[in-house]
Amino acid sequence: MSSKRTSAASKKKGKLSKAEKLRLKREEEEKRQREEEEARLLAEQLEAERREKERQEKEERERLEAKQLEHRHEELEEHRALLNIKLEEATRWKNKLQIQAKWDRYMRCDGSPDPTIPKEINTFISLWAKEQSQDFQTVLNKSNLVLELIRELEFLLLDAPSDTITEIDVLRYQQTIRELQELLYQKFNNATERLLKNATVLSDIDTGNMQKVIKNENVTLCIWANLNKNPRFKGYRFEKEAIGFDLPKSLAVCSIAVRILHTLYDHLSCQSPTFHPWMKETEVVLAPTDELENVLGDSMQIMEEHKPSGSVITANEETKSEGRKSVLSTVSFKEEPKPVNESLDKTELETEQRANSQLGTTTEGHSPPSLLNDKQNDLLEDDVVDLRQYTTLGGVYYFDVIALPPQYKQVNGWTMVQILEGGLQMYPYPQDLSLLNLTGMSQQEKELENAAPPVAVSFRVPKNVFFFEEPQVARWDPEDKTWRMDSITQKIYNLELRDLSFKMDSFHTFTLIQDSHLNMPYESWELSPGGKNQVMLVIVSAFTEIQLEIKVKELSQPPTSSDESWSLYMLNSQRTQRLKISESSETFSDELFEHSELHSTLYHMIKDYASAGAVEALQHSHHLFVDCVYQLLSMTKVLTYS
């Protein structure tokens, strides 16, 4: 009984009265209110501190921006002067090199003509054109000189400064290049005809046909003559050259020859209307400096007064990274009176030179021809290769079927041969193609009736050519002067062996093409220092990584800084700033590094944190090193394509 009374008393004692409950509740409410008030005050304090910090940062930012704007012109002029000194020294060195090259060319006594002198090159072309009965090896040896002359002219068009070569010279060089290319191909045809006239003498004992390979470092001739006319003959493969063909049955009993002329150079693409970039009609806008605006205003006023009717001002919208497509100069055809146009050209040239001086830029070479942006030319057929998008690789394969010429005959000690007019004659295949087209037969019907079986080709892709995707084949259309991808079927590519086989509806000149912008945009790029007069440019794309080491070999020094001492900088067209974040930061912030300044150039930004020795090394970098880095960054356009 006593234990029960104790338990009841403890329960009664544990219960709180209403007054105590109200008191506890009131205390809890007061505590909550105090905490909320403290939190509110703390939040207000933090908000006030944040606003004050933002205000101070804004004021500091405005102060730094005002200071940067105040010194902007001074910094830009200093940076431009430093860069121009290096580039001008490099230009002077190049000019001396060109003068020395001209002198060496003049003093050359090897009998080769100077392609820049009309009398010499015209005499060379005329004399070689008159030479007859040259065998293929002789023509092949002469082709090395012709290709060297073509490369020399192309280099002049590409590398010569605009003020050292006139528009008349540009047109003359272009015409000379085209004449040399055409004459070289004609000589190959003449030599092929002469070779085929001796096919019987050169025939193989085992096969009864003639097969022969003649080559040098630039050209490879694989030729087969059908002397046996075996109806069971299917094809032939030149094993050492890893190239072959399958012959349609209808040609196996014909007096024909098959020629595969592989040239490592491409003299056809330059004839295509899609070879040069488009020129968009735009209004040129240059640097907004007062002096430059005055110069432009004066020149524009002169142009309005003397501009011929129907004339337009064209500016280049884009240029290709392959230098071979920018060798042509802008050629403007002016009307009378000449004195006005000559004055206008001089004014435009002076305007451009002064603009480049203000902008601190240097331009060399010659821009592509001024082509109007014709909308009709934009509407290319689906199968036409746009050379503004694709690039030919591996050279050109001239794949021809030739009518076998009359053979040399020995009669009473005399060598006699029938001379055909027109030289080398191509054998028409398929012969009845025009008839089939007139009857309205579809392609499927032609294949069903086996009217013209396709021609099969197989070869090994050259090792010096890199394809990041399966190679595409294009054939040359001599009428439209374009590369086309139609009439090519059953293409098979062996990636391991690099063997490619396909079929064509006829014998066509063909090449391999690849997308020019396959590796764009770049995934990343990096320009890292490696010591004085030495940097490493790394460009990473979807398919490859390119590392370019740039240095002046005799003057480069090993790096002295640690690879871990990196800082982040943000640049735009107006200013450069050092960021507080690092590469390992999870989020981006444009907050300035503590006690840092704003500058108009990266050069002045680096000077704030670099040592005196580093600044001195930067200022005394070799002019050829600076020029090389400048050109590589301009050509790769890492900021544009990243």
Coordinates of N, CA and C in Angstrom, one line a residue, residues 72-222:
R72 N 44.7 54.5 -71.0 CA 44.5 53.6 -72.1 C 45.3 54.0 -73.3
H73 N 45.2 55.2 -73.7 CA 45.9 55.6 -74.9 C 47.4 55.5 -74.8
E74 N 47.9 55.8 -73.6 CA 49.3 55.7 -73.4 C 49.7 54.2 -73.4
E75 N 49.0 53.3 -72.8 CA 49.3 51.9 -72.8 C 49.2 51.3 -74.2
L76 N 48.2 51.7 -74.9 CA 48.0 51.1 -76.3 C 49.2 51.6 -77.2
E77 N 49.6 52.8 -77.0 CA 50.7 53.4 -77.8 C 52.0 52.7 -77.5
E78 N 52.2 52.4 -76.2 CA 53.4 51.8 -75.8 C 53.4 50.3 -76.3
H79 N 52.3 49.6 -76.2 CA 52.2 48.3 -76.6 C 52.4 48.2 -78.2
R80 N 51.7 49.1 -78.9 CA 51.8 49.1 -80.3 C 53.2 49.4 -80.8
A81 N 53.8 50.4 -80.1 CA 55.2 50.7 -80.5 C 56.2 49.5 -80.3
L82 N 56.0 48.8 -79.1 CA 56.9 47.7 -78.8 C 56.6 46.6 -79.9
L83 N 55.4 46.3 -80.2 CA 55.1 45.3 -81.2 C 55.5 45.7 -82.6
N84 N 55.3 47.0 -83.0 CA 55.7 47.4 -84.3 C 57.2 47.4 -84.5
I85 N 57.9 47.7 -83.4 CA 59.4 47.6 -83.5 C 59.8 46.2 -83.9
K86 N 59.3 45.2 -83.2 CA 59.6 43.8 -83.5 C 59.2 43.5 -84.9
L87 N 58.0 43.8 -85.3 CA 57.5 43.4 -86.6 C 58.2 44.2 -87.7
E88 N 58.6 45.4 -87.5 CA 59.3 46.2 -88.5 C 60.7 45.6 -88.7
E89 N 61.3 45.2 -87.6 CA 62.6 44.5 -87.7 C 62.5 43.2 -88.5
A90 N 61.5 42.5 -88.2 CA 61.3 41.2 -88.9 C 61.0 41.5 -90.4
T91 N 60.2 42.6 -90.7 CA 60.0 42.9 -92.1 C 61.3 43.3 -92.8
R92 N 62.1 44.1 -92.1 CA 63.4 44.5 -92.8 C 64.2 43.3 -93.0
W93 N 64.2 42.3 -92.1 CA 65.0 41.1 -92.3 C 64.4 40.3 -93.5
K94 N 63.1 40.2 -93.6 CA 62.5 39.5 -94.8 C 62.8 40.3 -96.1
N95 N 62.8 41.6 -96.0 CA 63.1 42.3 -97.3 C 64.6 42.1 -97.7
K96 N 65.5 42.0 -96.7 CA 66.9 41.7 -97.0 C 67.0 40.3 -97.6
L97 N 66.2 39.4 -97.0 CA 66.2 38.0 -97.5 C 65.7 37.9 -98.9
Q98 N 64.6 38.7 -99.2 CA 64.1 38.7 -100.6 C 65.1 39.3 -101.6
I99 N 65.7 40.4 -101.2 CA 66.8 41.0 -102.0 C 67.9 40.0 -102.3
Q100 N 68.3 39.3 -101.3 CA 69.4 38.3 -101.4 C 68.9 37.2 -102.3
A101 N 67.6 36.8 -102.2 CA 67.1 35.7 -103.0 C 67.0 36.1 -104.5
K102 N 66.6 37.4 -104.7 CA 66.6 37.9 -106.1 C 68.0 37.9 -106.7
W103 N 69.0 38.3 -105.9 CA 70.4 38.4 -106.3 C 70.9 36.9 -106.6
D104 N 70.6 36.0 -105.7 CA 71.0 34.6 -105.9 C 70.3 34.1 -107.2
R105 N 69.0 34.5 -107.4 CA 68.3 34.0 -108.6 C 69.0 34.6 -109.8
Y106 N 69.4 35.8 -109.7 CA 70.0 36.4 -110.9 C 71.4 35.8 -111.2
M107 N 72.1 35.4 -110.1 CA 73.4 34.8 -110.3 C 73.4 33.3 -110.6
R108 N 72.2 32.7 -110.5 CA 72.1 31.3 -110.8 C 72.5 31.0 -112.2
C109 N 73.4 30.0 -112.4 CA 73.9 29.7 -113.7 C 73.6 28.3 -114.1
D110 N 72.4 27.8 -113.8 CA 72.1 26.4 -114.1 C 71.2 26.3 -115.4
G111 N 71.0 27.4 -116.1 CA 70.3 27.4 -117.3 C 68.8 27.5 -117.1
S112 N 68.3 27.6 -115.9 CA 66.9 27.7 -115.7 C 66.4 29.1 -115.9
P113 N 65.3 29.4 -116.4 CA 64.8 30.8 -116.7 C 64.3 31.4 -115.4
D114 N 64.3 32.7 -115.3 CA 63.7 33.4 -114.2 C 62.2 33.6 -114.6
P115 N 61.3 33.0 -113.8 CA 59.9 33.1 -114.2 C 59.3 34.5 -114.1
T116 N 60.0 35.4 -113.4 CA 59.5 36.8 -113.2 C 59.9 37.7 -114.4
I117 N 60.8 37.2 -115.2 CA 61.2 38.0 -116.4 C 60.5 37.4 -117.6
P118 N 59.6 38.2 -118.2 CA 58.7 37.7 -119.3 C 59.6 37.1 -120.5
K119 N 60.6 37.8 -120.9 CA 61.4 37.3 -122.0 C 62.0 35.9 -121.7
E120 N 62.5 35.7 -120.6 CA 63.1 34.4 -120.3 C 62.1 33.3 -120.2
I121 N 61.0 33.5 -119.5 CA 60.0 32.5 -119.3 C 59.3 32.2 -120.6
N122 N 59.0 33.2 -121.4 CA 58.3 33.0 -122.6 C 59.2 32.2 -123.6
T123 N 60.5 32.5 -123.6 CA 61.4 31.8 -124.5 C 61.5 30.3 -124.0
F124 N 61.5 30.1 -122.7 CA 61.5 28.7 -122.2 C 60.3 28.0 -122.6
I125 N 59.1 28.6 -122.5 CA 57.8 27.9 -122.8 C 57.8 27.7 -124.3
S126 N 58.2 28.6 -125.2 CA 58.1 28.4 -126.6 C 59.1 27.3 -127.1
L127 N 60.3 27.3 -126.6 CA 61.3 26.3 -127.0 C 60.8 24.9 -126.6
W128 N 60.3 24.8 -125.4 CA 59.9 23.5 -124.9 C 58.7 23.0 -125.7
A129 N 57.8 23.9 -126.0 CA 56.6 23.5 -126.7 C 56.9 23.0 -128.1
K130 N 58.0 23.5 -128.7 CA 58.4 23.1 -130.1 C 59.2 21.8 -130.1
E131 N 59.7 21.4 -128.9 CA 60.4 20.1 -128.8 C 59.5 19.0 -129.0
Q132 N 59.8 18.1 -129.9 CA 59.0 16.9 -130.2 C 59.8 15.6 -129.9
S133 N 59.0 14.5 -129.9 CA 59.6 13.2 -129.8 C 60.4 13.0 -128.5
Q134 N 60.0 13.6 -127.4 CA 60.6 13.4 -126.1 C 60.0 12.2 -125.4
D135 N 60.9 11.3 -124.9 CA 60.4 10.2 -124.2 C 59.9 10.6 -122.8
F136 N 59.2 9.7 -122.2 CA 58.5 10.0 -120.9 C 59.5 10.4 -119.8
Q137 N 60.6 9.7 -119.8 CA 61.6 9.9 -118.7 C 62.2 11.3 -118.9
T138 N 62.4 11.7 -120.2 CA 63.0 13.1 -120.4 C 62.0 14.2 -119.9
V139 N 60.7 13.9 -120.3 CA 59.7 14.9 -119.8 C 59.6 14.9 -118.3
L140 N 59.7 13.7 -117.7 CA 59.6 13.6 -116.2 C 60.7 14.4 -115.6
N141 N 61.9 14.3 -116.2 CA 63.1 15.0 -115.6 C 62.8 16.5 -115.8
K142 N 62.3 16.9 -116.9 CA 62.0 18.4 -117.2 C 60.9 18.9 -116.3
S143 N 60.0 18.0 -115.8 CA 58.9 18.4 -115.0 C 59.3 19.0 -113.7
N144 N 60.5 18.5 -113.2 CA 61.0 19.0 -111.9 C 61.3 20.5 -112.0
L145 N 61.9 20.9 -113.1 CA 62.2 22.3 -113.3 C 60.9 23.1 -113.5
V146 N 59.9 22.6 -114.2 CA 58.7 23.3 -114.4 C 57.9 23.5 -113.1
L147 N 57.9 22.4 -112.3 CA 57.2 22.5 -111.0 C 57.9 23.5 -110.1
E148 N 59.2 23.6 -110.2 CA 60.0 24.5 -109.4 C 59.7 25.9 -109.8
L149 N 59.5 26.2 -111.1 CA 59.1 27.5 -111.6 C 57.7 27.9 -111.1
I150 N 56.8 26.9 -111.1 CA 55.5 27.2 -110.7 C 55.5 27.5 -109.2
R151 N 56.2 26.8 -108.4 CA 56.3 27.0 -107.0 C 56.9 28.4 -106.7
E152 N 57.9 28.7 -107.5 CA 58.5 30.0 -107.3 C 57.6 31.2 -107.5
L153 N 56.7 31.1 -108.5 CA 55.7 32.1 -108.8 C 54.6 32.1 -107.8
E154 N 54.2 31.0 -107.3 CA 53.2 30.9 -106.3 C 53.7 31.5 -105.0
F155 N 54.9 31.2 -104.7 CA 55.5 31.8 -103.5 C 55.6 33.3 -103.5
L156 N 55.9 33.8 -104.7 CA 55.9 35.3 -104.9 C 54.6 35.9 -104.7
L157 N 53.5 35.2 -105.2 CA 52.2 35.7 -105.1 C 51.7 35.7 -103.7
L158 N 52.2 34.7 -102.9 CA 51.7 34.5 -101.6 C 52.5 35.3 -100.6
D159 N 53.8 35.4 -100.8 CA 54.6 36.0 -99.7 C 55.1 37.4 -100.0
A160 N 55.1 37.8 -101.2 CA 55.6 39.2 -101.6 C 54.7 40.3 -101.0
P161 N 55.3 41.3 -100.3 CA 54.4 42.4 -99.8 C 53.7 43.1 -100.9
S162 N 52.5 43.6 -100.6 CA 51.7 44.3 -101.6 C 52.4 45.4 -102.3
D163 N 53.3 46.1 -101.6 CA 53.9 47.3 -102.2 C 55.1 46.9 -103.1
T164 N 55.4 45.7 -103.2 CA 56.6 45.3 -104.0 C 56.1 44.6 -105.3
I165 N 54.9 44.4 -105.5 CA 54.4 43.7 -106.7 C 53.1 44.4 -107.2
T166 N 53.1 44.6 -108.5 CA 51.9 45.4 -109.1 C 50.8 44.4 -109.5
E167 N 49.7 45.0 -109.8 CA 48.6 44.1 -110.3 C 48.9 43.5 -111.6
I168 N 49.6 44.3 -112.4 CA 50.0 43.7 -113.7 C 50.9 42.5 -113.6
D169 N 51.8 42.6 -112.6 CA 52.7 41.5 -112.3 C 51.9 40.3 -111.8
V170 N 50.9 40.5 -111.0 CA 50.1 39.4 -110.5 C 49.4 38.7 -111.6
L171 N 48.8 39.5 -112.5 CA 48.1 38.9 -113.6 C 49.1 38.1 -114.5
R172 N 50.2 38.7 -114.7 CA 51.2 38.0 -115.6 C 51.7 36.7 -114.9
Y173 N 52.0 36.7 -113.6 CA 52.4 35.5 -112.9 C 51.3 34.4 -113.0
Q174 N 50.1 34.8 -112.8 CA 49.0 33.9 -112.9 C 48.9 33.2 -114.3
Q175 N 49.0 34.0 -115.3 CA 49.0 33.5 -116.6 C 50.2 32.6 -116.9
T176 N 51.3 32.9 -116.4 CA 52.5 32.1 -116.6 C 52.3 30.7 -115.9
I177 N 51.8 30.8 -114.7 CA 51.5 29.5 -114.0 C 50.6 28.6 -114.8
R178 N 49.5 29.2 -115.3 CA 48.5 28.4 -116.0 C 49.2 27.8 -117.3
E179 N 50.0 28.6 -118.0 CA 50.6 28.1 -119.2 C 51.6 27.0 -118.9
L180 N 52.3 27.1 -117.8 CA 53.2 26.0 -117.5 C 52.5 24.8 -117.1
Q181 N 51.4 24.9 -116.4 CA 50.6 23.7 -116.0 C 50.0 23.0 -117.2
E182 N 49.5 23.8 -118.2 CA 48.9 23.2 -119.4 C 49.9 22.6 -120.2
L183 N 51.1 23.3 -120.4 CA 52.2 22.7 -121.2 C 52.7 21.4 -120.6
L184 N 52.8 21.4 -119.3 CA 53.3 20.2 -118.6 C 52.4 19.0 -118.9
Y185 N 51.1 19.2 -118.8 CA 50.1 18.1 -119.0 C 50.2 17.7 -120.5
Q186 N 50.3 18.7 -121.4 CA 50.4 18.3 -122.8 C 51.6 17.5 -123.1
K187 N 52.7 17.8 -122.5 CA 54.0 17.1 -122.7 C 53.8 15.7 -122.1
F188 N 53.1 15.5 -121.0 CA 52.9 14.1 -120.5 C 52.1 13.3 -121.6
N189 N 51.1 14.0 -122.2 CA 50.3 13.3 -123.2 C 51.1 12.9 -124.4
N190 N 51.9 13.8 -124.9 CA 52.8 13.6 -126.0 C 53.8 12.4 -125.7
A191 N 54.3 12.4 -124.5 CA 55.3 11.4 -124.2 C 54.6 10.0 -124.0
T192 N 53.3 10.1 -123.5 CA 52.5 8.8 -123.4 C 52.3 8.3 -124.8
E193 N 51.9 9.1 -125.7 CA 51.7 8.7 -127.1 C 52.9 8.0 -127.7
R194 N 54.0 8.7 -127.5 CA 55.3 8.1 -128.0 C 55.6 6.8 -127.4
L195 N 55.3 6.6 -126.1 CA 55.6 5.4 -125.4 C 54.7 4.3 -125.9
L196 N 53.4 4.6 -126.2 CA 52.4 3.6 -126.6 C 52.7 3.2 -128.1
K197 N 53.4 4.0 -128.8 CA 53.8 3.6 -130.2 C 54.8 2.5 -130.2
N198 N 55.5 2.3 -129.0 CA 56.5 1.2 -128.9 C 55.9 0.1 -128.0
A199 N 54.6 0.0 -127.8 CA 54.0 -1.0 -126.9 C 54.4 -2.4 -127.4
T200 N 54.4 -2.6 -128.7 CA 54.7 -4.0 -129.1 C 56.1 -4.4 -128.7
V201 N 57.0 -3.5 -128.9 CA 58.4 -3.7 -128.5 C 58.6 -3.9 -127.0
L202 N 57.8 -3.2 -126.2 CA 57.9 -3.2 -124.8 C 57.0 -4.3 -124.1
S203 N 56.3 -5.1 -124.9 CA 55.4 -6.0 -124.4 C 56.0 -7.1 -123.5
D204 N 55.3 -7.6 -122.6 CA 55.7 -8.6 -121.6 C 55.6 -10.0 -122.2
I205 N 56.6 -10.8 -122.1 CA 56.5 -12.1 -122.7 C 55.4 -13.0 -122.1
D206 N 55.3 -12.9 -120.8 CA 54.3 -13.8 -120.1 C 52.9 -13.4 -120.4
T207 N 52.5 -12.1 -120.4 CA 51.1 -11.7 -120.6 C 50.8 -11.4 -122.0
G208 N 51.8 -11.0 -122.8 CA 51.6 -10.6 -124.1 C 51.1 -9.1 -124.2
N209 N 51.0 -8.5 -123.1 CA 50.6 -7.1 -123.0 C 51.8 -6.2 -122.6
M210 N 51.6 -4.9 -122.6 CA 52.6 -4.0 -122.1 C 52.2 -3.4 -120.8
Q211 N 53.0 -3.5 -119.8 CA 52.7 -2.8 -118.6 C 54.0 -2.2 -118.1
K212 N 54.0 -0.9 -117.7 CA 55.2 -0.2 -117.4 C 55.0 0.9 -116.4
V213 N 56.0 1.1 -115.5 CA 55.9 2.1 -114.5 C 57.1 3.0 -114.6
I214 N 56.8 4.3 -114.7 CA 57.9 5.3 -114.8 C 57.5 6.4 -113.7
K215 N 58.5 6.8 -112.9 CA 58.1 7.7 -111.8 C 59.3 8.5 -111.3
N216 N 59.0 9.6 -110.6 CA 60.0 10.3 -109.9 C 59.3 10.7 -108.6
E217 N 59.9 11.7 -107.9 CA 59.3 12.1 -106.6 C 58.0 12.8 -106.6
N218 N 57.6 13.3 -107.8 CA 56.4 14.0 -107.9 C 55.3 13.3 -108.8
V219 N 55.7 12.5 -109.7 CA 54.8 11.9 -110.7 C 55.1 10.4 -110.8
T220 N 54.0 9.7 -110.9 CA 54.1 8.2 -111.2 C 53.2 7.9 -112.3
L221 N 53.7 7.2 -113.4 CA 53.0 6.8 -114.5 C 52.9 5.3 -114.5
C222 N 51.6 4.8 -114.4 CA 51.4 3.3 -114.5 C 50.5 3.2 -115.8

